[in-house]
XYZ file of C-alpha atoms in Angstrom:
677
model
C -50.183 -20.119 30.084
C -47.491 -22.598 29.069
C -44.053 -22.628 30.717
C -42.444 -21.687 27.420
C -44.711 -18.683 27.042
C -44.081 -17.624 30.653
C -40.346 -17.687 30.030
C -40.447 -15.893 26.678
C -43.171 -13.286 27.153
C -42.248 -9.611 26.970
C -43.153 -9.255 30.651
C -40.825 -12.043 31.795
C -37.992 -10.768 29.635
C -38.550 -7.249 30.942
C -38.170 -8.418 34.528
C -35.107 -10.456 33.573
C -33.575 -7.382 31.937
C -34.009 -5.345 35.111
C -32.226 -8.038 37.122
C -29.504 -8.302 34.494
C -28.894 -4.560 34.816
C -28.689 -4.778 38.609
C -26.254 -7.697 38.484
C -23.960 -5.900 36.077
C -21.264 -7.723 34.149
C -19.347 -7.219 30.942
C -20.258 -7.959 27.332
C -20.476 -11.406 25.819
C -18.835 -12.587 22.641
C -20.658 -10.033 20.490
C -19.125 -7.096 22.365
C -22.479 -5.503 23.256
C -22.515 -3.892 26.692
C -25.400 -3.400 29.100
C -25.523 0.296 28.229
C -25.705 -0.556 24.507
C -28.674 -2.841 25.126
C -30.357 -0.285 27.390
C -30.570 2.316 24.605
C -33.257 0.270 22.823
C -34.316 -2.048 25.613
C -38.078 -1.965 24.912
C -37.627 -2.686 21.235
C -34.969 -5.337 21.875
C -37.158 -7.133 24.418
C -40.121 -7.200 22.033
C -37.906 -8.516 19.255
C -36.332 -11.096 21.567
C -39.776 -12.357 22.595
C -40.775 -12.546 18.933
C -37.634 -14.458 17.952
C -37.887 -16.881 20.881
C -41.534 -17.707 20.295
C -41.140 -17.882 16.512
C -38.230 -20.323 16.700
C -35.944 -17.733 15.102
C -33.724 -17.184 18.152
C -30.128 -18.434 18.173
C -27.652 -17.805 21.013
C -24.716 -15.512 20.374
C -21.050 -16.316 21.004
C -19.661 -16.706 24.517
C -16.765 -14.614 25.768
C -14.341 -16.987 27.486
C -11.926 -15.816 30.160
C -9.280 -17.698 32.120
C -9.153 -16.682 35.795
C -7.213 -18.150 38.737
C -9.076 -20.498 41.054
C -9.475 -19.192 44.597
C -8.196 -22.437 46.045
C -6.221 -25.427 44.872
C -4.317 -23.530 42.201
C -4.841 -23.682 38.480
C -7.215 -21.764 36.219
C -10.881 -21.992 35.447
C -12.814 -20.812 32.423
C -15.562 -18.240 32.654
C -18.014 -18.291 29.742
C -19.947 -15.022 29.527
C -23.097 -15.046 27.333
C -24.151 -12.018 25.308
C -26.416 -9.567 27.131
C -29.466 -10.607 25.122
C -28.770 -14.264 25.930
C -28.338 -13.492 29.626
C -31.773 -11.827 29.608
C -33.396 -14.841 27.934
C -31.573 -17.293 30.202
C -32.488 -15.411 33.355
C -36.182 -15.415 32.379
C -36.030 -19.139 31.630
C -34.127 -19.852 34.852
C -36.905 -18.213 36.887
C -39.523 -20.502 35.321
C -37.312 -23.573 35.651
C -36.603 -22.766 39.287
C -40.291 -22.336 40.101
C -41.049 -25.789 38.683
C -37.977 -27.644 39.915
C -37.544 -26.165 43.401
C -40.300 -28.318 44.973
C -38.609 -31.400 43.491
C -35.147 -30.712 44.881
C -33.929 -32.402 48.066
C -33.266 -30.833 51.455
C -29.587 -31.797 51.191
C -28.945 -29.181 48.486
C -28.034 -25.648 49.623
C -26.360 -24.004 46.631
C -28.003 -21.228 44.590
C -31.489 -21.891 45.835
C -33.891 -19.317 47.285
C -33.654 -19.008 51.049
C -30.530 -21.198 51.278
C -26.901 -20.281 51.882
C -23.369 -21.391 52.669
C -24.015 -20.663 56.349
C -26.959 -23.094 56.420
C -24.902 -25.837 54.750
C -22.090 -25.338 57.271
C -24.559 -25.408 60.182
C -26.062 -28.637 58.844
C -22.645 -30.337 58.801
C -22.026 -29.243 62.399
C -25.446 -30.546 63.544
C -24.776 -33.939 61.940
C -21.430 -34.154 63.729
C -23.208 -33.604 67.029
C -25.677 -36.362 66.114
C -22.850 -38.910 65.809
C -22.037 -38.777 62.088
C -18.304 -38.765 62.709
C -16.885 -40.084 59.414
C -16.855 -37.844 56.385
C -16.387 -38.493 52.669
C -14.816 -35.231 51.502
C -15.615 -35.525 47.794
C -14.435 -33.683 44.705
C -16.117 -34.024 41.304
C -13.631 -33.866 38.469
C -14.179 -30.656 36.402
C -17.917 -30.726 37.041
C -18.985 -27.748 34.907
C -16.829 -28.895 31.991
C -18.188 -32.452 32.015
C -21.965 -32.254 32.563
C -23.411 -34.268 29.651
C -26.260 -32.578 27.823
C -28.400 -35.568 26.790
C -29.193 -36.922 30.279
C -29.700 -33.372 31.537
C -32.280 -32.693 28.835
C -33.946 -36.032 29.601
C -34.172 -35.133 33.268
C -35.701 -31.759 32.371
C -38.424 -33.529 30.401
C -38.989 -36.106 33.124
C -39.365 -33.274 35.661
C -42.357 -31.867 33.797
C -40.634 -29.101 31.861
C -42.490 -28.325 28.638
C -40.888 -29.568 25.435
C -40.467 -26.133 23.857
C -38.626 -24.910 26.952
C -36.417 -28.025 26.958
C -35.552 -27.319 23.315
C -34.635 -23.729 24.178
C -32.361 -24.896 26.997
C -30.896 -27.339 24.493
C -29.831 -24.433 22.278
C -27.934 -22.894 25.167
C -26.350 -26.221 26.048
C -25.140 -26.574 22.461
C -23.565 -23.125 22.688
C -21.945 -23.988 26.037
C -20.266 -27.127 24.744
C -20.663 -28.165 21.096
C -19.352 -31.628 21.966
C -22.440 -32.430 24.004
C -20.929 -31.699 27.420
C -20.400 -28.693 29.658
C -22.190 -25.887 31.464
C -21.083 -22.281 31.153
C -19.805 -20.794 34.403
C -21.202 -17.314 33.993
C -24.586 -18.250 32.541
C -27.720 -17.401 34.578
C -29.282 -20.756 33.689
C -26.305 -22.905 34.738
C -26.944 -22.986 38.524
C -30.448 -24.451 38.272
C -29.273 -26.923 35.616
C -26.354 -27.955 37.815
C -28.703 -28.563 40.737
C -31.013 -30.584 38.506
C -28.213 -32.775 37.224
C -26.928 -33.445 40.734
C -30.419 -34.051 42.120
C -29.930 -37.755 41.348
C -27.036 -37.736 43.823
C -29.225 -36.014 46.431
C -31.978 -38.591 45.905
C -29.540 -41.481 46.312
C -28.787 -40.342 49.869
C -32.248 -39.524 51.157
C -33.152 -38.882 54.807
C -34.176 -42.501 55.510
C -30.757 -44.037 54.934
C -27.664 -44.249 57.126
C -25.745 -41.654 55.128
C -26.271 -37.908 55.225
C -25.402 -35.692 52.275
C -24.749 -31.944 52.393
C -24.226 -30.340 48.985
C -23.558 -26.812 47.798
C -23.529 -26.822 43.966
C -20.770 -29.302 43.029
C -19.170 -29.292 46.496
C -20.511 -32.039 48.749
C -19.709 -34.192 51.764
C -21.169 -37.525 52.884
C -21.393 -38.161 56.629
C -21.729 -41.582 58.274
C -21.405 -43.136 61.728
C -18.625 -45.621 60.758
C -15.728 -45.965 58.371
C -17.253 -48.983 56.555
C -20.383 -46.885 56.101
C -18.277 -44.116 54.613
C -16.541 -46.533 52.235
C -19.925 -47.842 51.059
C -21.212 -44.280 50.616
C -18.166 -43.394 48.523
C -18.698 -46.381 46.221
C -22.370 -45.538 45.832
C -21.607 -41.894 45.052
C -19.130 -42.989 42.375
C -21.769 -45.206 40.758
C -24.495 -42.536 40.815
C -22.195 -39.901 39.346
C -20.985 -42.312 36.656
C -24.600 -42.835 35.575
C -24.753 -39.075 35.029
C -21.520 -38.975 33.036
C -19.380 -37.645 35.905
C -16.569 -39.006 38.007
C -14.866 -38.250 41.298
C -11.331 -36.974 41.419
C -10.022 -39.722 43.695
C -6.779 -37.865 44.329
C -8.757 -35.102 46.031
C -11.479 -37.305 47.554
C -10.820 -38.782 50.975
C -12.475 -40.387 53.990
C -11.574 -38.673 57.246
C -12.700 -38.955 60.856
C -14.429 -35.798 61.972
C -11.703 -35.271 64.586
C -9.289 -34.488 61.762
C -9.463 -31.157 60.020
C -12.183 -30.902 57.339
C -12.426 -27.985 54.957
C -15.838 -27.382 53.370
C -17.248 -24.234 51.803
C -14.526 -21.987 53.167
C -14.888 -23.281 56.738
C -12.588 -25.432 58.821
C -14.223 -28.134 60.988
C -11.773 -29.280 63.675
C -12.208 -30.758 67.162
C -15.844 -29.753 67.480
C -15.271 -26.199 66.263
C -16.281 -24.481 63.045
C -13.794 -21.814 61.999
C -13.937 -19.379 59.095
C -11.202 -20.433 56.689
C -9.019 -18.012 54.838
C -10.077 -19.840 51.688
C -13.417 -18.714 50.355
C -15.711 -21.210 48.637
C -15.505 -21.351 44.896
C -18.497 -19.609 43.350
C -19.620 -19.117 39.789
C -19.107 -15.510 38.727
C -21.805 -12.924 38.455
C -24.241 -12.536 36.846
C -26.074 -15.388 38.556
C -29.698 -16.270 39.139
C -31.599 -13.710 41.196
C -34.819 -14.800 42.883
C -36.419 -11.565 44.044
C -37.224 -8.423 42.116
C -37.685 -4.959 43.487
C -41.180 -3.445 43.700
C -40.162 -1.098 40.885
C -39.215 -4.042 38.696
C -42.490 -5.807 39.446
C -44.432 -2.651 38.614
C -42.606 -2.270 35.315
C -43.111 -5.935 34.464
C -46.793 -5.631 35.291
C -47.165 -2.694 32.923
C -45.471 -4.625 30.145
C -47.665 -7.658 30.803
C -50.790 -5.545 30.526
C -49.712 -4.209 27.146
C -48.260 -7.323 25.634
C -50.309 -9.147 23.019
C -48.281 -12.231 23.876
C -49.539 -12.736 27.414
C -52.761 -14.753 27.592
C -54.169 -15.730 30.961
C -53.605 -19.314 32.121
C -56.401 -21.514 30.842
C -56.878 -25.072 32.016
C -58.088 -27.523 29.389
C -61.621 -28.670 30.284
C -62.280 -32.375 30.138
C -65.643 -32.196 28.337
C -64.246 -30.084 25.486
C -60.979 -30.872 23.749
C -60.794 -28.769 20.667
C -57.210 -29.200 19.607
C -56.569 -32.247 17.508
C -53.219 -33.892 17.989
C -50.838 -34.865 20.769
C -48.794 -32.573 22.888
C -49.309 -29.780 25.365
C -51.383 -26.677 24.821
C -49.186 -24.048 23.233
C -49.438 -20.320 22.685
C -49.171 -18.989 19.176
C -45.446 -19.574 18.850
C -45.359 -20.171 15.099
C -47.853 -17.369 14.514
C -45.118 -14.983 15.551
C -42.888 -16.272 12.779
C -45.428 -15.165 10.199
C -46.137 -11.756 11.724
C -49.575 -12.839 12.907
C -49.659 -11.108 16.283
C -52.697 -8.951 17.100
C -52.012 -5.783 19.079
C -54.777 -4.976 21.586
C -54.913 -1.573 23.268
C -57.823 -1.026 25.635
C -56.601 1.036 28.591
C -57.536 4.741 28.784
C -54.470 6.939 28.499
C -52.581 4.703 26.080
C -51.442 6.146 22.777
C -50.259 4.333 19.648
C -47.484 6.084 17.748
C -45.142 5.265 14.875
C -41.596 4.531 15.981
C -38.854 3.884 13.444
C -40.135 0.922 11.401
C -42.650 -0.157 13.997
C -45.200 0.837 16.584
C -44.674 2.197 20.063
C -47.234 2.287 22.851
C -47.072 5.242 25.217
C -48.651 5.508 28.650
C -48.692 8.974 30.148
C -46.067 9.943 27.598
C -43.669 7.124 28.538
C -42.863 4.291 26.094
C -44.201 0.963 27.350
C -43.871 -1.342 24.365
C -42.325 -1.375 20.907
C -43.195 -3.840 18.146
C -41.834 -4.062 14.599
C -44.623 -3.547 12.074
C -43.775 -6.880 10.453
C -44.891 -8.647 13.656
C -48.397 -7.156 13.723
C -51.335 -8.738 11.875
C -54.112 -6.448 13.129
C -54.671 -3.699 15.688
C -57.654 -3.258 18.024
C -58.019 0.193 19.584
C -60.332 0.661 22.557
C -62.781 3.540 22.772
C -60.466 5.651 24.965
C -57.167 4.873 23.232
C -55.554 7.456 20.982
C -53.609 6.752 17.798
C -51.519 9.285 15.939
C -51.970 9.733 12.223
C -48.487 8.412 11.458
C -49.286 5.130 13.235
C -52.462 4.643 11.193
C -50.540 5.409 8.012
C -47.877 2.898 9.017
C -50.577 0.274 9.543
C -52.021 1.004 6.100
C -48.583 0.781 4.503
C -48.045 -2.667 6.003
C -51.549 -3.931 5.169
C -52.641 -4.033 8.823
C -56.377 -3.557 9.479
C -57.201 -1.347 12.470
C -60.467 -1.955 14.348
C -61.868 1.005 16.280
C -63.843 -0.531 19.134
C -66.848 0.824 20.991
C -67.289 0.721 24.756
C -68.567 -2.875 24.493
C -65.310 -3.958 22.858
C -66.919 -4.580 19.447
C -65.799 -2.920 16.199
C -67.390 0.437 15.521
C -65.465 0.692 12.267
C -62.479 -0.950 10.629
C -59.757 0.973 8.804
C -58.788 -1.245 5.878
C -55.521 -1.064 3.923
C -55.648 -0.316 0.219
C -55.826 -3.320 -2.112
C -53.290 -3.365 -4.940
C -51.196 -5.640 -7.130
C -53.757 -8.446 -6.890
C -55.973 -7.827 -9.891
C -55.682 -11.367 -11.283
C -56.689 -12.963 -7.997
C -59.540 -10.518 -7.466
C -60.846 -11.170 -10.982
C -60.752 -14.894 -10.269
C -62.742 -14.324 -7.070
C -65.242 -12.177 -8.951
C -65.617 -14.851 -11.616
C -66.448 -17.422 -8.945
C -68.939 -15.111 -7.253
C -70.674 -14.169 -10.499
C -70.916 -17.699 -11.905
C -73.613 -19.697 -10.072
C -72.340 -22.977 -11.480
C -68.972 -22.285 -9.794
C -70.201 -20.529 -6.642
C -72.910 -23.000 -5.602
C -70.641 -26.073 -5.147
C -68.285 -24.072 -2.924
C -71.181 -22.544 -0.980
C -72.542 -26.050 -0.361
C -69.180 -27.142 1.031
C -69.020 -24.095 3.320
C -72.509 -24.667 4.741
C -71.816 -28.376 5.071
C -68.616 -27.665 6.998
C -70.454 -25.222 9.268
C -73.128 -27.817 10.110
C -70.681 -30.734 10.411
C -68.360 -28.800 12.720
C -71.261 -27.643 14.880
C -72.338 -31.253 15.221
C -68.759 -32.298 16.071
C -68.615 -29.679 18.832
C -71.908 -30.897 20.289
C -70.683 -34.498 20.263
C -67.564 -33.508 22.166
C -69.500 -31.482 24.686
C -71.947 -34.334 25.170
C -69.444 -37.143 25.679
C -69.935 -37.190 29.430
C -73.305 -35.503 29.645
C -75.098 -37.928 27.298
C -78.065 -35.563 27.016
C -80.871 -36.956 24.805
C -81.620 -33.443 23.489
C -78.065 -33.079 22.226
C -77.997 -36.579 20.746
C -81.236 -35.872 18.877
C -79.879 -32.539 17.617
C -76.790 -34.275 16.247
C -78.952 -36.705 14.289
C -81.044 -33.861 12.884
C -77.924 -31.936 11.910
C -76.537 -34.955 10.082
C -79.622 -34.947 7.861
C -79.304 -31.183 7.436
C -75.708 -31.281 6.215
C -76.626 -33.989 3.709
C -79.395 -31.696 2.454
C -76.952 -28.788 2.273
C -74.318 -30.681 0.338
C -76.976 -31.865 -2.119
C -78.847 -28.551 -2.480
C -79.626 -27.704 -6.102
C -79.961 -23.948 -5.542
C -79.122 -21.200 -3.058
C -82.627 -21.115 -1.524
C -82.521 -24.802 -0.575
C -79.002 -24.353 0.761
C -80.100 -21.502 3.039
C -83.114 -23.551 4.187
C -80.851 -26.461 5.211
C -78.608 -24.088 7.133
C -81.596 -22.566 8.947
C -82.941 -26.007 9.899
C -79.545 -26.990 11.341
C -79.440 -23.770 13.369
C -82.831 -24.574 14.912
C -81.349 -27.814 16.240
C -77.901 -26.505 17.068
C -78.535 -23.522 19.343
C -80.899 -25.252 21.842
C -78.454 -28.177 22.043
C -75.537 -25.827 22.665
C -77.581 -24.104 25.368
C -78.176 -27.467 27.043
C -74.414 -27.896 27.389
C -74.031 -24.675 29.402
C -73.621 -24.915 33.174
C -73.889 -22.746 36.300
C -77.251 -21.278 35.370
C -76.275 -19.863 31.992
C -78.486 -20.498 28.979
C -79.125 -19.342 25.425
C -82.899 -18.992 24.976
C -82.457 -17.501 21.513
C -79.512 -16.562 19.321
C -81.433 -13.985 17.309
C -84.269 -12.562 19.427
C -82.851 -9.449 21.196
C -85.667 -9.473 23.761
C -84.440 -12.840 25.091
C -80.719 -12.096 25.103
C -78.504 -13.312 27.964
C -74.785 -12.930 28.746
C -74.197 -15.907 26.459
C -75.366 -13.843 23.504
C -72.926 -11.091 24.413
C -70.003 -13.507 24.606
C -70.940 -15.207 21.342
C -71.058 -11.784 19.669
C -67.632 -10.972 21.129
C -65.931 -14.253 20.146
C -67.493 -14.121 16.678
C -66.130 -10.594 16.287
C -62.640 -11.706 17.334
C -62.783 -14.592 14.865
C -63.912 -12.214 12.115
C -61.020 -9.829 12.821
C -58.466 -12.646 12.753
C -59.910 -14.078 9.552
C -59.954 -10.607 7.961
C -56.233 -10.291 8.709
C -55.650 -13.739 7.189
C -57.685 -12.895 4.084
C -55.691 -9.701 3.538
C -52.397 -11.497 4.012
C -53.507 -14.080 1.446
C -54.073 -11.132 -0.967
C -57.756 -11.970 -1.316
C -60.408 -9.307 -1.840
C -62.467 -9.384 1.387
C -65.663 -8.287 -0.357
C -66.225 -11.046 -2.941
C -68.403 -13.795 -1.463
C -69.706 -17.169 -2.594
C -72.096 -17.883 0.271
C -72.564 -14.378 1.638
C -73.758 -11.587 -0.629
C -71.140 -9.418 -2.276
C -71.649 -5.733 -1.666
C -70.101 -2.454 -0.614
C -68.912 -2.477 2.985
C -69.467 -6.217 3.340
C -66.565 -8.566 4.052
C -68.352 -11.391 2.284
C -65.183 -13.453 1.703
C -64.276 -13.139 5.371
C -67.716 -14.318 6.454
C -67.509 -17.215 3.981
C -64.179 -18.469 5.270
C -65.040 -18.268 8.970
C -68.062 -20.572 8.627
C -66.087 -23.786 9.319
C -64.379 -22.162 12.327
C -67.354 -20.721 14.179
C -68.040 -23.870 16.195
C -64.508 -24.879 17.263
C -63.300 -21.342 17.966
C -66.041 -18.795 18.700
C -68.723 -21.061 20.154
C -66.474 -23.662 21.776
C -64.606 -20.938 23.657
C -67.858 -19.324 24.834
C -69.067 -22.592 26.392
C -65.680 -23.160 27.975
C -65.569 -19.709 29.573
C -68.954 -20.150 31.238
C -68.585 -23.789 32.256
C -65.182 -23.183 33.839
C -66.373 -20.048 35.683
C -63.878 -17.820 33.901
C -66.836 -15.557 33.143
C -69.519 -15.060 35.790
C -72.799 -13.210 36.046
C -71.164 -10.165 37.647
C -68.937 -9.741 34.575
C -71.919 -8.336 32.637
C -74.155 -5.320 32.673
C -77.555 -4.775 31.033
C -78.720 -1.454 29.629
C -80.930 -0.269 26.769
C -79.498 -1.409 23.451
C -77.612 1.454 21.802
C -78.053 2.224 18.151
C -76.577 -0.445 15.911
C -76.596 -3.196 18.541
C -79.059 -6.032 18.812
C -79.214 -6.087 22.616
C -78.016 -4.141 25.620
C -76.018 -6.825 27.433
C -72.286 -6.257 27.418
C -69.173 -7.337 29.233
C -67.628 -5.035 31.793
C -64.160 -3.760 30.765
C -62.215 -6.154 32.985
C -64.190 -9.117 31.672
C -63.626 -7.966 28.103
C -59.875 -7.985 28.605
C -60.143 -11.407 30.228
C -62.072 -12.701 27.230
C -59.496 -11.335 24.779
C -56.699 -13.009 26.712
C -58.669 -16.254 26.708
C -59.158 -15.915 22.953
C -55.422 -15.555 22.454
C -54.810 -18.772 24.392
C -57.616 -20.541 22.562
C -56.644 -19.655 18.992
C -52.994 -20.440 19.726
C -53.734 -24.088 20.541
C -52.063 -26.735 18.365
C -53.986 -28.625 15.726
C -53.149 -30.998 12.909
C -53.556 -29.337 9.536
C -55.936 -31.719 7.693
C -54.345 -30.929 4.343
C -50.773 -31.816 5.325
C -50.895 -33.586 8.686
C -48.464 -31.002 10.089
C -48.924 -29.338 13.454
C -49.911 -25.695 13.438
C -51.976 -23.316 15.529
C -55.591 -22.438 14.874
C -54.572 -18.913 13.866
C -52.022 -20.313 11.441
C -54.728 -22.570 10.010
C -56.897 -19.520 9.258
C -54.087 -18.172 7.097
C -53.453 -21.525 5.424
C -57.150 -21.900 4.594
C -57.188 -18.405 3.081
C -54.104 -19.127 1.007
C -55.531 -22.426 -0.228
C -58.777 -20.771 -1.182
C -56.826 -18.125 -3.122
C -54.871 -20.820 -4.951
C -58.047 -22.742 -5.764
C -59.740 -19.582 -7.036
C -56.872 -18.844 -9.391
C -56.833 -22.415 -10.703
C -60.647 -22.763 -10.636
C -60.169 -25.951 -8.656
C -62.330 -27.425 -5.898
C -61.491 -26.292 -2.368
C -62.337 -28.367 0.705
C -63.063 -26.294 3.859
C -61.840 -27.415 7.255
C -63.796 -30.166 8.987
C -63.507 -31.083 12.641
C -63.145 -34.634 13.838
C -65.095 -36.021 16.745
């Protein structure tokens, strides 16, 4: 799972909301209070996750307050984000902290887990006892007002923070200071960003030098054994801070022998004693970053994670297979959310799907666990022991959302399809293509050719390091087969070319499987293995996603060019998934086995029930794991061959459907997707 997805998932936002409630605080610039947000918290969190991942989120206005400083006189500005922004920032801060904490230096004590003012004070006292008797008592001029955004964002990227998360932080930085400088005192994300920006100062005075640094947020001291050493440390600190766009307030910065009184973090160091000062250290106001949740919060977050369709399991990219085409990190389906392309999976016994305002609500033991606007949902999968009220099914039909009723093996038992309307011209154009051999055959040839070409491309990728002669020979055979397919003069010869390619493809794919898994036959039920079960499952998931795309493109799912048109047959769906079977359904199956995500004990064998080709099926836990893997897989980035733009695989399914619809209306040629290798 990417960092961005971790920070913006419904589960992470739910946990952040619980901590925001506990920390309290007033409204931001929009006037919304915590109690206002709490009235629709589930719905608001789902919508916030949707907006963040779809790129639709924009921060609200800050509420700025002037409050007296606790020491030194004067005023300071508190900038209070809106409640919804505090939730998003707290979730992001948790992810940022987890990544950045191991990179921070020991000299930093402020707003870090397991560290405190008392530890910083004790460290200063220990250094005095070790002979560091000269102190640079430093003061950074208006630190929070002057942190420059550009170098901070660059340091985030250099620290390994994912680009999408850096961009999100950039939105908050822009809201903090439109002039390109400033952190908001009052924002949950500001403390970790402040520590990151000052980490360069910490690194400049590492443990191997002659200077010791102790820092708590923007308060720091430098300790040395001599006055010349202190003067050199001061000059170096000035230079390092200047590189980060900051400067010392030289009127408040001084070099003092330890024997003189030193005030630091509300403590007075004098003549070998450490006394509590009447002046307390300056602290950013609440709400601040919280590092530990209660067991109740973790339980609630876990329940939300289990229900969320936006929470795929972490999947490491395997070296032998690299199915996304284009630079950049693996991403979840961020842009899919913008188009309402989120599948809703409900598998757990005891869950119930109900209609709720203009969306869906998921109940567990009568309690609401998740709310989603109907516009966000592309399809719904209901497990065998999940209930759905009539109003929810009617809502799905009204929004054109297909609902798959799954059997105990996790495969569709039936699919409730929305009514087709207002698309007569497009459906007539599809029918004309299907009923006119001179128009249907060229497109069918392209579909079969793309299926064979993409299967060959997958084999080549899988075989890059293996260099198996069987696979190399299969690729050569398949090249001849796709040439036959693209030159076939009738449907019979086209089907023969496809069958010949399959005879080469499946044994070669089996040869690429590891850890004792194999595919003796794709069609013979008496020779079925767990690989067959997974291929059935991934093919079914691909079919359901393509069906949703076909419906959203306003196509009639039943009119086929390659597959026979008939009642109860989604011939158009089966046509359009042909180019995607290898990169999505079959590539994922190989990956799951070769990376030990699925193991032999994830399956059970029993007599094949009616309507199924074999009796091997995934156990429930493995089925959920596979669905989560599918969500990560189909959300990977790819370059759209037609435009060169980046999109996700799921988005490409929709684009291909829309292009086919446009070509059908114009009776123009349509080129199916082809993988590169």
